[in-house]
């Protein structure tokens, strides 16, 4: 399922126009993104939790030359599914 499929499903389910469903889906994505940018965890009970994970600086090797390189520290978004979502999939 891609974003257009999701918008169509939301439009059908909530009896909205596709334009309104697009605004709703975009607003949800923007709200989650904005919360994660500030380091805030987003918990959707029954669905899952979006959080930001800190990855420390590490050392790696360039596979082509074998030269040591430093991989900078970074922040990564993570998703942990909730029990209801796990149960629905299984």
CSV table of C-alpha atoms in Angstrom, one decimal:
chain,number,residue,atom,x,y,z
A,1,UNK,CA,0.0,0.0,0.0
A,2,UNK,CA,1.4,3.4,-0.9
A,3,UNK,CA,0.2,6.9,0.2
A,4,UNK,CA,-2.4,7.2,-2.6
A,5,UNK,CA,-3.9,3.8,-1.6
A,6,UNK,CA,-4.0,5.0,2.1
A,7,UNK,CA,-5.7,8.2,1.1
A,8,UNK,CA,-8.3,6.3,-0.9
A,9,UNK,CA,-8.9,3.9,2.0
A,10,UNK,CA,-9.3,6.8,4.4
A,11,UNK,CA,-11.6,8.6,2.0
A,12,UNK,CA,-13.8,5.5,1.6
A,13,UNK,CA,-13.8,4.6,5.3
A,14,UNK,CA,-14.6,8.1,6.7
A,15,UNK,CA,-16.8,9.2,3.8
A,16,UNK,CA,-14.5,12.1,2.9
A,17,UNK,CA,-13.5,13.6,-0.4
A,18,UNK,CA,-10.0,12.5,-1.5
A,19,UNK,CA,-8.8,16.1,-1.0
A,20,UNK,CA,-10.0,16.1,2.6
A,21,UNK,CA,-8.5,12.6,3.2
A,22,UNK,CA,-5.2,13.8,1.7
A,23,UNK,CA,-5.2,16.7,4.2
A,24,UNK,CA,-6.0,14.4,7.1
A,25,UNK,CA,-3.3,11.9,6.2
A,26,UNK,CA,-0.7,14.6,5.6
A,27,UNK,CA,-1.6,16.3,8.9
A,28,UNK,CA,-1.1,13.0,10.8
A,29,UNK,CA,2.3,12.4,9.2
A,30,UNK,CA,3.3,16.0,9.9
A,31,UNK,CA,2.3,15.8,13.5
A,32,UNK,CA,4.3,12.6,14.1
A,33,UNK,CA,7.3,14.0,12.3
A,34,UNK,CA,7.2,17.3,14.3
A,35,UNK,CA,7.0,15.4,17.6
A,36,UNK,CA,9.9,13.1,16.6
A,37,UNK,CA,12.0,16.2,15.6
A,38,UNK,CA,11.7,17.5,19.1
A,39,UNK,CA,12.5,14.1,20.7
A,40,UNK,CA,8.9,13.5,21.8
A,41,UNK,CA,7.6,9.9,21.8
A,42,UNK,CA,4.3,9.3,20.0
A,43,UNK,CA,2.1,6.6,21.5
A,44,UNK,CA,-0.9,5.4,19.7
A,45,UNK,CA,-2.5,2.9,22.1
A,46,UNK,CA,-3.3,-0.4,20.3
A,47,UNK,CA,-1.3,0.6,17.3
A,48,UNK,CA,2.3,1.3,18.4
A,49,UNK,CA,4.9,3.8,19.5
A,50,UNK,CA,7.1,6.0,17.4
A,51,UNK,CA,10.3,7.1,19.1
A,52,UNK,CA,13.8,8.5,18.3
A,53,UNK,CA,16.8,6.4,18.9
A,54,UNK,CA,20.3,7.8,19.3
A,55,UNK,CA,23.1,6.0,17.4
A,56,UNK,CA,26.6,6.7,18.8
A,57,UNK,CA,29.6,7.6,16.6
A,58,UNK,CA,31.3,4.4,15.4
A,59,UNK,CA,34.3,3.3,13.3
A,60,UNK,CA,33.9,1.5,10.0
A,61,UNK,CA,35.9,0.6,7.0
A,62,UNK,CA,35.6,1.6,3.4
A,63,UNK,CA,34.9,-1.7,1.6
A,64,UNK,CA,36.7,-0.5,-1.5
A,65,UNK,CA,40.0,0.7,0.0
A,66,UNK,CA,39.9,-0.9,3.5
A,67,UNK,CA,40.6,2.6,5.0
A,68,UNK,CA,39.1,3.3,8.4
A,69,UNK,CA,36.3,5.9,8.4
A,70,UNK,CA,34.3,7.5,11.2
A,71,UNK,CA,30.6,7.1,11.0
A,72,UNK,CA,29.0,10.1,12.7
A,73,UNK,CA,26.4,9.9,15.4
A,74,UNK,CA,22.8,10.1,14.3
A,75,UNK,CA,19.2,10.0,15.4
A,76,UNK,CA,16.9,7.4,13.9
A,77,UNK,CA,13.1,7.1,14.0
A,78,UNK,CA,11.9,3.7,15.3
A,79,UNK,CA,8.5,2.1,15.5
A,80,UNK,CA,7.4,-0.5,18.0
A,81,UNK,CA,4.1,-2.2,17.2
A,82,UNK,CA,1.4,-2.4,19.9
A,83,UNK,CA,-0.2,-5.6,21.1
A,84,UNK,CA,-3.5,-5.0,19.1
A,85,UNK,CA,-1.5,-4.5,15.9
A,86,UNK,CA,0.6,-7.6,16.5
A,87,UNK,CA,-2.5,-9.7,17.3
A,88,UNK,CA,-4.3,-8.4,14.1
A,89,UNK,CA,-1.3,-9.4,11.9
A,90,UNK,CA,-1.0,-12.8,13.4
